[in-house]
Each structure stands twice: as C-alpha cells, then as structure tokens.
Coordinates of N, CA and C in Angstrom, one line a residue:
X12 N 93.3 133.9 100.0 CA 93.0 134.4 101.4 C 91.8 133.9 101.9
X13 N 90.9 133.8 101.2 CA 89.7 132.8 101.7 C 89.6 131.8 101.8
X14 N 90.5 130.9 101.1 CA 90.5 129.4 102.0 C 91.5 129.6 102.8
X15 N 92.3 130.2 102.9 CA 93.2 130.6 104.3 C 92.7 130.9 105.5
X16 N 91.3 131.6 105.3 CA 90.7 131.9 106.5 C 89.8 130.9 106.6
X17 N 89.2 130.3 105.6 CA 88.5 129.0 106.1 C 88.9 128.2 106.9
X18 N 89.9 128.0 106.4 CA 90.9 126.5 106.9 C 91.2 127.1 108.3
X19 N 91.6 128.8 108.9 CA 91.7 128.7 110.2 C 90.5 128.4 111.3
X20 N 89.0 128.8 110.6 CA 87.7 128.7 110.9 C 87.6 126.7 111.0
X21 N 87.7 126.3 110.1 CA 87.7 125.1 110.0 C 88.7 124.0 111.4
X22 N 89.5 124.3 111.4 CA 90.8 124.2 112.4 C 90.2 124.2 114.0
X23 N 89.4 126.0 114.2 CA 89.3 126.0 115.5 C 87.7 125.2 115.5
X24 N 86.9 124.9 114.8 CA 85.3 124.3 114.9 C 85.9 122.6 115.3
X25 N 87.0 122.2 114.4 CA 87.0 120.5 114.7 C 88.0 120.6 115.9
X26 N 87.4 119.8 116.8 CA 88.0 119.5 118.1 C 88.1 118.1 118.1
X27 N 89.1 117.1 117.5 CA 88.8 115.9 117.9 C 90.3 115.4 118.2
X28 N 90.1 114.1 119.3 CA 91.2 113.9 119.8 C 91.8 112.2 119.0
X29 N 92.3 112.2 118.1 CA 92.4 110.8 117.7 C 93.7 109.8 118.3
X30 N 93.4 108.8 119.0 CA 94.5 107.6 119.8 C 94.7 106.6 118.9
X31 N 94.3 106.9 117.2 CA 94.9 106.2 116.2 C 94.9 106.7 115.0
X32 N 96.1 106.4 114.3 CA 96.3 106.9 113.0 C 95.5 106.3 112.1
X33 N 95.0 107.2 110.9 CA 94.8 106.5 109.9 C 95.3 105.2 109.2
X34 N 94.9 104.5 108.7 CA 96.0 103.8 108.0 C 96.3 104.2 106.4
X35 N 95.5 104.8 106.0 CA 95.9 105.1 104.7 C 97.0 106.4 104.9
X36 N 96.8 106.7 105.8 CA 98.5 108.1 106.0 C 99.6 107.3 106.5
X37 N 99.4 106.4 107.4 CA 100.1 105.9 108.1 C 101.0 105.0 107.1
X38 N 100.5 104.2 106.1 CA 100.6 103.5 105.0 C 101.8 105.2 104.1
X39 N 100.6 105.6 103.6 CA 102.1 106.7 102.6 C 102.9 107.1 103.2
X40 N 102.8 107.5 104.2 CA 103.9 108.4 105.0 C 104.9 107.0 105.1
X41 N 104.7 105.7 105.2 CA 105.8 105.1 105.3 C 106.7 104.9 103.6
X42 N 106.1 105.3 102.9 CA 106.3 105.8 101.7 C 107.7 106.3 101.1
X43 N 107.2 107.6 102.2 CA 108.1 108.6 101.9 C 109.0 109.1 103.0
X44 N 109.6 108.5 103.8 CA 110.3 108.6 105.0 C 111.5 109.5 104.9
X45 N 111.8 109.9 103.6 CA 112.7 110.9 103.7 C 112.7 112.0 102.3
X46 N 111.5 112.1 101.6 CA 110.7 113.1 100.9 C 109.9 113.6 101.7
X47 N 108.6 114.6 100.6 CA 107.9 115.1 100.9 C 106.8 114.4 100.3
X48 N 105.8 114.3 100.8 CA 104.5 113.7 100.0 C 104.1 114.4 98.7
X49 N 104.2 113.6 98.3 CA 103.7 114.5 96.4 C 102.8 115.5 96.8
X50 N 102.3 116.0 96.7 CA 100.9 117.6 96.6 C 100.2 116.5 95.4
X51 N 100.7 115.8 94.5 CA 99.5 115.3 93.5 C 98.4 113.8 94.1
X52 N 99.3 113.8 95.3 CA 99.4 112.3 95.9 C 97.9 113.0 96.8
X53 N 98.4 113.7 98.0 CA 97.7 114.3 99.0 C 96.9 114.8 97.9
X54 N 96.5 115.6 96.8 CA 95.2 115.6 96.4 C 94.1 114.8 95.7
X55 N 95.1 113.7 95.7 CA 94.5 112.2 95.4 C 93.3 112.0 96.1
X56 N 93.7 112.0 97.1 CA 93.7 111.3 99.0 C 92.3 111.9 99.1
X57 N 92.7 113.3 99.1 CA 91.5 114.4 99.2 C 90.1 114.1 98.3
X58 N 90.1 113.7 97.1 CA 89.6 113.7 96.3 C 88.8 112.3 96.2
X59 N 89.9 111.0 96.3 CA 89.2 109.6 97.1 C 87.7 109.9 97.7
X60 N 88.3 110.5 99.1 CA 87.8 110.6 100.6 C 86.0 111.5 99.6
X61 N 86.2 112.3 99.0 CA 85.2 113.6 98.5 C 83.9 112.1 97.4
X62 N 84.8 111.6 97.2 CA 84.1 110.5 96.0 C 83.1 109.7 96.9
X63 N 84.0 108.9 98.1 CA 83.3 108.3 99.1 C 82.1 108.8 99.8
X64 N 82.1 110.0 100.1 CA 81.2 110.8 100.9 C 79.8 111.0 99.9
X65 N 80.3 111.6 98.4 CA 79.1 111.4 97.2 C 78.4 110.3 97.2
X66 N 79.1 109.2 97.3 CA 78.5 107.8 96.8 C 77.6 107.4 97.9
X67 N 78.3 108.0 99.4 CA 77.2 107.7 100.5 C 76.2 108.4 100.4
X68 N 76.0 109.6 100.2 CA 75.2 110.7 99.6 C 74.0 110.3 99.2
X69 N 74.7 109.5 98.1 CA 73.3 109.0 96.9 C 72.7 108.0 97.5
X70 N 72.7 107.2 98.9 CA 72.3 106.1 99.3 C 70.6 106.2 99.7
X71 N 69.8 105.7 99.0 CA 68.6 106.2 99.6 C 68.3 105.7 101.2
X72 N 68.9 104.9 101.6 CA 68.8 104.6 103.2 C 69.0 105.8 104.2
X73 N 70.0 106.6 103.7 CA 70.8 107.7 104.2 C 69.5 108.7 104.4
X74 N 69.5 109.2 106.1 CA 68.8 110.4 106.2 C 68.6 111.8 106.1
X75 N 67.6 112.4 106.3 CA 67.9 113.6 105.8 C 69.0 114.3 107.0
X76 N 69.6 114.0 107.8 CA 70.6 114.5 109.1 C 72.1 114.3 108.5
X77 N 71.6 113.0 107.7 CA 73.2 112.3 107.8 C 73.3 112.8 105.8
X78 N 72.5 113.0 105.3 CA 73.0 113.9 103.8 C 73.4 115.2 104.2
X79 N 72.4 115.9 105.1 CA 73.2 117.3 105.8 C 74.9 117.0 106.3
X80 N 74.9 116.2 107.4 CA 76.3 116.1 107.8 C 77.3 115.6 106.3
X81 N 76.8 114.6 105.5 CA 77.8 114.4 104.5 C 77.9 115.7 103.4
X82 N 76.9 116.4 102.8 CA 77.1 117.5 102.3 C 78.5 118.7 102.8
X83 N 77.9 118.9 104.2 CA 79.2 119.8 105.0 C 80.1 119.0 105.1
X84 N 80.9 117.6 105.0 CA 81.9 116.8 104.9 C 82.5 117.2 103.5
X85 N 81.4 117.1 102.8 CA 82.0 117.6 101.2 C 82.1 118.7 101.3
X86 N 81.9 119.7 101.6 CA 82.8 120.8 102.1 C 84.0 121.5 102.2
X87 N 84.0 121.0 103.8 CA 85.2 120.7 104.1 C 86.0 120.7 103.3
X88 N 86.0 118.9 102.8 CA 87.0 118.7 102.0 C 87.3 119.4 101.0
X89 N 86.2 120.5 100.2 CA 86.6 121.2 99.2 C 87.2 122.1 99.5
X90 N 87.1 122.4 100.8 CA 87.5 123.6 101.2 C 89.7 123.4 101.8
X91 N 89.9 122.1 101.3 CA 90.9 121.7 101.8 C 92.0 121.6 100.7
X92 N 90.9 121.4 99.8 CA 91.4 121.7 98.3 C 91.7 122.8 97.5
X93 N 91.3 123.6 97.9 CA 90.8 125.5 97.3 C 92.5 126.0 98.5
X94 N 92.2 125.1 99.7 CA 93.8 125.7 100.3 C 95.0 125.2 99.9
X95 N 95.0 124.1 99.0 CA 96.4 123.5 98.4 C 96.3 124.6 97.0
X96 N 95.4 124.6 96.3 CA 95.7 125.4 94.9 C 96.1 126.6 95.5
X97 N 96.0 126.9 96.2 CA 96.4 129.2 96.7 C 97.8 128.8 97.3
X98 N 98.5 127.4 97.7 CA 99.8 127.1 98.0 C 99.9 127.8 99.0
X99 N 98.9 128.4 99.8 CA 99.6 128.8 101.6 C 99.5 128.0 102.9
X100 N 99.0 126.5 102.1 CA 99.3 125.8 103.2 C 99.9 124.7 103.5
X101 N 100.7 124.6 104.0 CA 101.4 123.7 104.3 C 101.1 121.9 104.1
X102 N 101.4 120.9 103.5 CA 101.1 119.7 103.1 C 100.7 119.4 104.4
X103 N 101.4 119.1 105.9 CA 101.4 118.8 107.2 C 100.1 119.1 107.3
X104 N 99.6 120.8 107.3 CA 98.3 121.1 107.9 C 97.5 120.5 107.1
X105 N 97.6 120.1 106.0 CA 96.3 119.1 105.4 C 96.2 118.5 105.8
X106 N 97.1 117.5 106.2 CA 97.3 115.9 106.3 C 96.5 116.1 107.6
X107 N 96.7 117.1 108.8 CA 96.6 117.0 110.1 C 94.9 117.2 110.1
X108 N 93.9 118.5 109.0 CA 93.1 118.3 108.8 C 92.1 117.7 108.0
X109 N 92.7 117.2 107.4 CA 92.0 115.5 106.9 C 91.6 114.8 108.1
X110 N 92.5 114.3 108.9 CA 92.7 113.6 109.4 C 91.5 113.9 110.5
X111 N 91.4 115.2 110.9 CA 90.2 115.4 111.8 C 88.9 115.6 111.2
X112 N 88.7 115.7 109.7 CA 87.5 115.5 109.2 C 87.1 114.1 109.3
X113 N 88.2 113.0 108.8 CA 88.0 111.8 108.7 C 87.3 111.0 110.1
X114 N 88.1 111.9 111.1 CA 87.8 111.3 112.4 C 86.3 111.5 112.8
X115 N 85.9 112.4 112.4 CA 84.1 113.1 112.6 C 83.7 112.2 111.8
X116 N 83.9 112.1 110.4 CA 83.0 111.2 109.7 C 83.3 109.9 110.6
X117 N 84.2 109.2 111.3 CA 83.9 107.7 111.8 C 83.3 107.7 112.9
X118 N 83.2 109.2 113.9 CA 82.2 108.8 115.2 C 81.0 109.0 114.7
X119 N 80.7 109.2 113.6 CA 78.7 109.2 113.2 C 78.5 108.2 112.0
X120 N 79.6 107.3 111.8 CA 79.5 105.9 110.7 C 78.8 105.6 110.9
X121 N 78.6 104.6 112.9 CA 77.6 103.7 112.9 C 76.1 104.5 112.6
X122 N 76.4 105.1 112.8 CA 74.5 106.3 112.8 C 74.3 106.3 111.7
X123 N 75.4 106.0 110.6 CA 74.4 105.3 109.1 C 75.0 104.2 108.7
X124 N 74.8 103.4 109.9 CA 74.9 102.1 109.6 C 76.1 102.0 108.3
X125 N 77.3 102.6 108.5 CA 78.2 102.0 107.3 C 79.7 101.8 108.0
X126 N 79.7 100.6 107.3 CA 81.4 100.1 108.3 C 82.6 100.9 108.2
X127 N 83.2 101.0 108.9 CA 84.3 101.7 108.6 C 85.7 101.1 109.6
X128 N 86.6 101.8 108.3 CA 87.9 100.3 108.1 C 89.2 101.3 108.4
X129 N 88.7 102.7 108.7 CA 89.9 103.4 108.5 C 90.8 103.4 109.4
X130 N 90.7 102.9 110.4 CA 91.6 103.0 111.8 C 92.0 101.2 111.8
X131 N 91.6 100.4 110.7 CA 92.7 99.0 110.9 C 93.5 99.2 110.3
X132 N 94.7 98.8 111.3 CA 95.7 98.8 110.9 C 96.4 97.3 110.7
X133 N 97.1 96.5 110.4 CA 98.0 95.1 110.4 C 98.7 95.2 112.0
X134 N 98.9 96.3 112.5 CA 99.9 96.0 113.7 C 98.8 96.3 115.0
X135 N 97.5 96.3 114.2 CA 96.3 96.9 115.4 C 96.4 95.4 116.1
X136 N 96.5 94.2 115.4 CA 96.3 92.6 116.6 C 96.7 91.8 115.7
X137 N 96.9 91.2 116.2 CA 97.8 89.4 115.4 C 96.5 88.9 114.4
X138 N 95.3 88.9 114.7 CA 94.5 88.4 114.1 C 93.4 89.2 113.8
X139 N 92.6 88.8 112.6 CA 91.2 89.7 112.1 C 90.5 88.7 111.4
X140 N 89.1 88.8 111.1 CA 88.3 87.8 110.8 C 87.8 88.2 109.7
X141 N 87.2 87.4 108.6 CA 87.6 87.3 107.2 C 87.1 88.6 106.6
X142 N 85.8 89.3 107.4 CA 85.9 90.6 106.4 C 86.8 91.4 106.9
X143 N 87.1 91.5 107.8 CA 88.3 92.5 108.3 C 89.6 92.6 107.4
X144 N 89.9 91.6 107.3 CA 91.3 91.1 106.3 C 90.7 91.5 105.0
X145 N 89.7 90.7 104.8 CA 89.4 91.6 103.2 C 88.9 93.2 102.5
X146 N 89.1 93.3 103.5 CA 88.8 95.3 103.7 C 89.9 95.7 104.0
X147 N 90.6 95.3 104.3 CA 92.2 95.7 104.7 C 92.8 95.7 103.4
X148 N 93.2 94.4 102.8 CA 93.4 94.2 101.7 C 93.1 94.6 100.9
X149 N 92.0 95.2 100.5 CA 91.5 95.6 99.2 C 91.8 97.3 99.1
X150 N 92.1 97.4 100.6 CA 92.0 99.0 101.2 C 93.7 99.3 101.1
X151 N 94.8 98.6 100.8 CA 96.1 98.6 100.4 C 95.7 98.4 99.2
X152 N 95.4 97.8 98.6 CA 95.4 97.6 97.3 C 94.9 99.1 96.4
X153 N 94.0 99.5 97.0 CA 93.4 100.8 96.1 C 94.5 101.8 96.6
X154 N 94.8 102.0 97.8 CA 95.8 103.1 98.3 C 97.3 102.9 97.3
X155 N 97.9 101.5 97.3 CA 99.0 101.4 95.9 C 98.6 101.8 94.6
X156 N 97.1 101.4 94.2 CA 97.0 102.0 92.6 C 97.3 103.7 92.8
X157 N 96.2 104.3 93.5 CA 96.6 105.9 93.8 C 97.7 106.0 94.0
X158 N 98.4 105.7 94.9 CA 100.3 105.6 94.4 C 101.0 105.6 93.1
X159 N 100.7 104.8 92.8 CA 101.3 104.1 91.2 C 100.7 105.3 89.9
X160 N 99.4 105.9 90.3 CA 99.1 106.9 89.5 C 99.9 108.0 89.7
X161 N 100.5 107.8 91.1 CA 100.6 109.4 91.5 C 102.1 109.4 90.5
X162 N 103.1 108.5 91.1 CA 104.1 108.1 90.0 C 104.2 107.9 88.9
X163 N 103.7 107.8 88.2 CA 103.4 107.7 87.0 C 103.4 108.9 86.1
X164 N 102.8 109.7 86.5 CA 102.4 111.2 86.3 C 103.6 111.8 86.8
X165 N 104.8 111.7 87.9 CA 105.5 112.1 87.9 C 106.5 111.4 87.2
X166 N 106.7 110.7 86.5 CA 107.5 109.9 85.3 C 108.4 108.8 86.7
X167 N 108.0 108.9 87.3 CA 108.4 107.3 88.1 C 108.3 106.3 88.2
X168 N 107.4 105.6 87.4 CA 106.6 104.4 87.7 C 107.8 103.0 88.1
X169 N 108.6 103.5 88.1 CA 109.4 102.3 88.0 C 109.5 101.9 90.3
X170 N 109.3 102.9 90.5 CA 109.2 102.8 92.1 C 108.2 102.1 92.4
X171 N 107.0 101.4 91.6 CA 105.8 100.4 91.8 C 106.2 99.3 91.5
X172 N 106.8 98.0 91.8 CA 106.9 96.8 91.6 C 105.3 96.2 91.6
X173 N 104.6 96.1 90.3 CA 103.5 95.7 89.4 C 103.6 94.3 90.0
X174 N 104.7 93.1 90.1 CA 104.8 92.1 90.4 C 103.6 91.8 91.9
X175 N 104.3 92.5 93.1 CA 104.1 92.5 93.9 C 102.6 92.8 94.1
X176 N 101.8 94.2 93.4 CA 100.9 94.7 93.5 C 99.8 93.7 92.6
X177 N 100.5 92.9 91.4 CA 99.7 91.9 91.1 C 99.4 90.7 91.9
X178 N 100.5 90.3 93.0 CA 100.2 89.5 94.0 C 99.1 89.9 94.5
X179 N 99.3 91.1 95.4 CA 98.0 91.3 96.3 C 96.8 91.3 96.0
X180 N 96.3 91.1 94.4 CA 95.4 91.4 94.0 C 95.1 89.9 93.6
X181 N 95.6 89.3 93.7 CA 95.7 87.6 93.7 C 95.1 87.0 95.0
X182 N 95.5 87.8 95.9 CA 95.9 86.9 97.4 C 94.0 87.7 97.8
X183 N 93.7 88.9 97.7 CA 92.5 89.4 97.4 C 91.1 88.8 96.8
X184 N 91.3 87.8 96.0 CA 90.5 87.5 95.4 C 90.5 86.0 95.3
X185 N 91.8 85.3 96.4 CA 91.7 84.2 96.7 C 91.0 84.1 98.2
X186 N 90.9 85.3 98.9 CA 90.1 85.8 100.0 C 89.0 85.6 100.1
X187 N 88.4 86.2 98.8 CA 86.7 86.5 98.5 C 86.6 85.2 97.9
X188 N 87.4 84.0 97.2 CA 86.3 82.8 97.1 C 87.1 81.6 97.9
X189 N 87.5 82.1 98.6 CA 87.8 81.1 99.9 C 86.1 80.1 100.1
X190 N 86.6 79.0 100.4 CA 84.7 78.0 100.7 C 85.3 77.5 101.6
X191 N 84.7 77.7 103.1 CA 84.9 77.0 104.1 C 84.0 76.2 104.9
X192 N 84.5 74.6 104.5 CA 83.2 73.4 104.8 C 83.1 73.8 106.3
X193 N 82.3 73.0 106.6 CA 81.5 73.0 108.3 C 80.9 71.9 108.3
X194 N 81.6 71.1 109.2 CA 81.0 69.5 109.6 C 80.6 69.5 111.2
X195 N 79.5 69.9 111.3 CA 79.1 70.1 112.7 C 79.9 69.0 113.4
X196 N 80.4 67.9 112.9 CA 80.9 66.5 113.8 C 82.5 67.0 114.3
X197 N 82.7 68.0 113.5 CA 83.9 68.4 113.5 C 84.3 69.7 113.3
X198 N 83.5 70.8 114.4 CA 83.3 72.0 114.3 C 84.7 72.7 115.1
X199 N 84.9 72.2 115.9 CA 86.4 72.8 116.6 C 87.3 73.2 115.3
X200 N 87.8 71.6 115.0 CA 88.8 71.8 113.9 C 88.7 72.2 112.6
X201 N 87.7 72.2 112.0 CA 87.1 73.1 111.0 C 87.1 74.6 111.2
X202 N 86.6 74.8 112.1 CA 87.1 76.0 112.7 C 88.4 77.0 112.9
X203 N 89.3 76.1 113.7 CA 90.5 76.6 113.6 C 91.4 76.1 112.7
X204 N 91.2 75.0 111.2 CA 91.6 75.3 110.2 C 90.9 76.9 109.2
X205 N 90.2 76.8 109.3 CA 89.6 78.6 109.0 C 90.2 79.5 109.5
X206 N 90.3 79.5 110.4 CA 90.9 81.0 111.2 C 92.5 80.6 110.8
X207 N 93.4 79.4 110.8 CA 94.6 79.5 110.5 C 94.9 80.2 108.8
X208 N 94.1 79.4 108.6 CA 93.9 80.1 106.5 C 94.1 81.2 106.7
X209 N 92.8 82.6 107.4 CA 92.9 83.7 107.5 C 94.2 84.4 107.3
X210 N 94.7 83.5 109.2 CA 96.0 83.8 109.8 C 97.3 84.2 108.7
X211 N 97.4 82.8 107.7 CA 97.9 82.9 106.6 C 98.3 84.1 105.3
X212 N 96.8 84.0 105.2 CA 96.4 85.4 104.1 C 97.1 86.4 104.8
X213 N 96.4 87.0 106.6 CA 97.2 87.9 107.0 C 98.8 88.0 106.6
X214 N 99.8 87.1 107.1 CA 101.1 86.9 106.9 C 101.7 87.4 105.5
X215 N 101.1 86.6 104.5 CA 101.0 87.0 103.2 C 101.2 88.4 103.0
X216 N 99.7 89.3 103.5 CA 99.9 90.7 103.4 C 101.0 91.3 103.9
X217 N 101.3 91.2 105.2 CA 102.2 91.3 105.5 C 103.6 91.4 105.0
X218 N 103.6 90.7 104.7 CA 105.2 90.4 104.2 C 105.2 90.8 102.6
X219 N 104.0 91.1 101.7 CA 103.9 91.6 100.6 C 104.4 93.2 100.5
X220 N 103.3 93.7 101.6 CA 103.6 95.2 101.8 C 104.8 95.6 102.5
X221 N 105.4 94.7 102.9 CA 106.9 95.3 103.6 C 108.0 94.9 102.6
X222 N 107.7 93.9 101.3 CA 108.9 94.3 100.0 C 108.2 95.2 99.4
X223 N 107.1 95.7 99.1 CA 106.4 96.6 98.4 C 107.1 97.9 98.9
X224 N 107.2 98.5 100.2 CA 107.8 99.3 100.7 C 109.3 99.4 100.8
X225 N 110.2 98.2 100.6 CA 111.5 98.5 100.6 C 111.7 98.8 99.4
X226 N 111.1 98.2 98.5 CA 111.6 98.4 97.3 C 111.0 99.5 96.6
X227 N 110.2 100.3 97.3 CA 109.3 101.8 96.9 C 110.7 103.0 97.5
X228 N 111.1 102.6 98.1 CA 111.7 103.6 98.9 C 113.1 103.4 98.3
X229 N 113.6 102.5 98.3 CA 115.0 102.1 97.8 C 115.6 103.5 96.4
X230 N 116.5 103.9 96.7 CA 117.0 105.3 95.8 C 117.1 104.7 94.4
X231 N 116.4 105.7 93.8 CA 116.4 105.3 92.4 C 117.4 105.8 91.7
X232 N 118.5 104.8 91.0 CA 119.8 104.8 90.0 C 119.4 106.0 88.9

C-alpha cells in the first residue's frame, strides 16, 4: 500500500512531456510484440538505470545539487521497485514511469556535464558521427546481454542467436580501433572516405539487429 501511494505521489510530481521514445524500451518492446515483457526483464532495466545514477554519484566532479538530484533519482527508482514486488502495478505504469524519471535525469545531463545517448535511436537520421555510433552500439549490445540473461533464467536461451550478438561485439570493437589517416593535401576525400566507413558500420548495425529481432521473436518449436 505504500509504494502504491508512492508511485501515485510520484505520478502526479513528474510532469514531463516526452516527443521521443527511449531507445532502450523502444528496442524491447520490439522484442516482445505479442507477449508481455518479463517482470524479470523490466526489473533489470530498473536496476541498470539505479547502477548508473550510483556510479554518477561517486563522481567527484559531481556537485553538491546534482548528488542531491541523483540521490532522489535513486529513489524514485527504488521506489519503482518496492511497487513491482507488492504486484499492484501494472508492467505499463512502470514502463510509463521510468520513462518520466529517465526524461528528468536527461534535461539536467548537460548540468553535469555527462552525455547522454538515451533518446538515439538508428531511425533518428541516416547518419551519426563516430561517437554517436559507438554509443549506440555498445548501448544494443548491453541491452541484448540483459536480454539474454533475462532468458536464460527463464530457461530460454535459445531465443539469443550468440552468433549474431558475437558479431556486434566484433563490429564494436572494430569501431573503437578504426585509424583514420588525414592528408591535409587530401582532406575532402579522406574525409568522406571516413564518414562512408561510419555510414557502413551504421548499416551493419542495422541489419544485425533486425535478424537479431526476427529471429528473437520467431515461435519457439
């Protein structure tokens, strides 16, 4: 009953209007297009997000305003967790307030100077520039492992094609030691051989995570 009334207290205080999905919901929910999201999955998610905020926490750069605001972020989120174990709330209203905690922690990112990746998406523009892609990338890649645990634990694992998930962790780390010469005599085309590379890698992902998803979803015999 008390995180019941939390979570309604919680509900009417966040007022935020978001014109983009996450991508890490946007990503599972394509998942599970005709299930329900695991409860072990969503408290993955929850639990991620709670790790992230600690680790910013400990940053000695971080002020005393923005450890106050991350403290009450950890909160929150525990308080999002206390309402899944009492089972009176609905998977949806999590998802829906996650999603507005998440959104508060990204309008006060810049105010501690820390990047934030949570709103790229692959269908956000044709093109992104090399940390972008590799924050993307690496940001699918951790979202499939939490997947693959979540399955796993539910005796599924066979819905993770490892193949594929070993790719991206390939294509990842051929990202990070990419060496891109620069011949001032020849800066145009040096140039936009770089940015086609990128373009590439993108594609790659691309087309990775859409057999990743057919073959996640495909009915298991």
């Amino acid at each position: 009953m008390k995180a019941t009334i939390g979570l309604i207290f919680l509900f009417a205080v966040i007022n935020v209007s978001l014109s983009l999905t996450l991508r890490e919901l946007e990503f599972i929910k394509g998942l599970y297009p005709h299930e329900d999201i695991p409860k072990l999955l969503i408290t993955s998610l929850v639990n991620r997000r709670i790790d992230q905020v600690r680790t910013l926490y400990e940053r000695e750069s971080i002020g005393k305003d923005a450890k106050t605001f991350l403290n009450t972020t950890n909160q929150s989120l525990q308080l999002l967790l206390e309402a899944m174990d009492s089972n009176n709330t609905q998977i949806g209203d999590v998802l829906e307030n996650y999603s507005q905690i998440v959104g508060i922690m990204e309008d006060v990112s810049h105010n501690m100077e820390v990047p934030n990746f949570d709103y790229l998406h692959l269908n956000l523009r044709s093109s992104f520039d090399r940390e972008e892609l590799q924050n993307l990338l690496d940001a699918y890649i951790d979202d499939i492992e939490m997947v693959r645990m979540c399955e796993v634990s539910l005796g599924r694992s066979d819905r993770v094609d490892m193949n594929i998930f070993d790719r991206l962790k390939s294509l990842s780390n051929e990202l990070r030691n990419f060496t891109f010469y620069r011949d001032d005599r020849y800066f145009t085309e040096s140039y936009n051989i770089c940015t086609k590379t990128i373009d590439l890698c993108l594609w790659q992902l691309k087309f990775l995570l859409n057999q990743f998803t057919v073959i996640f979803i495909k009915p298991q015999i």
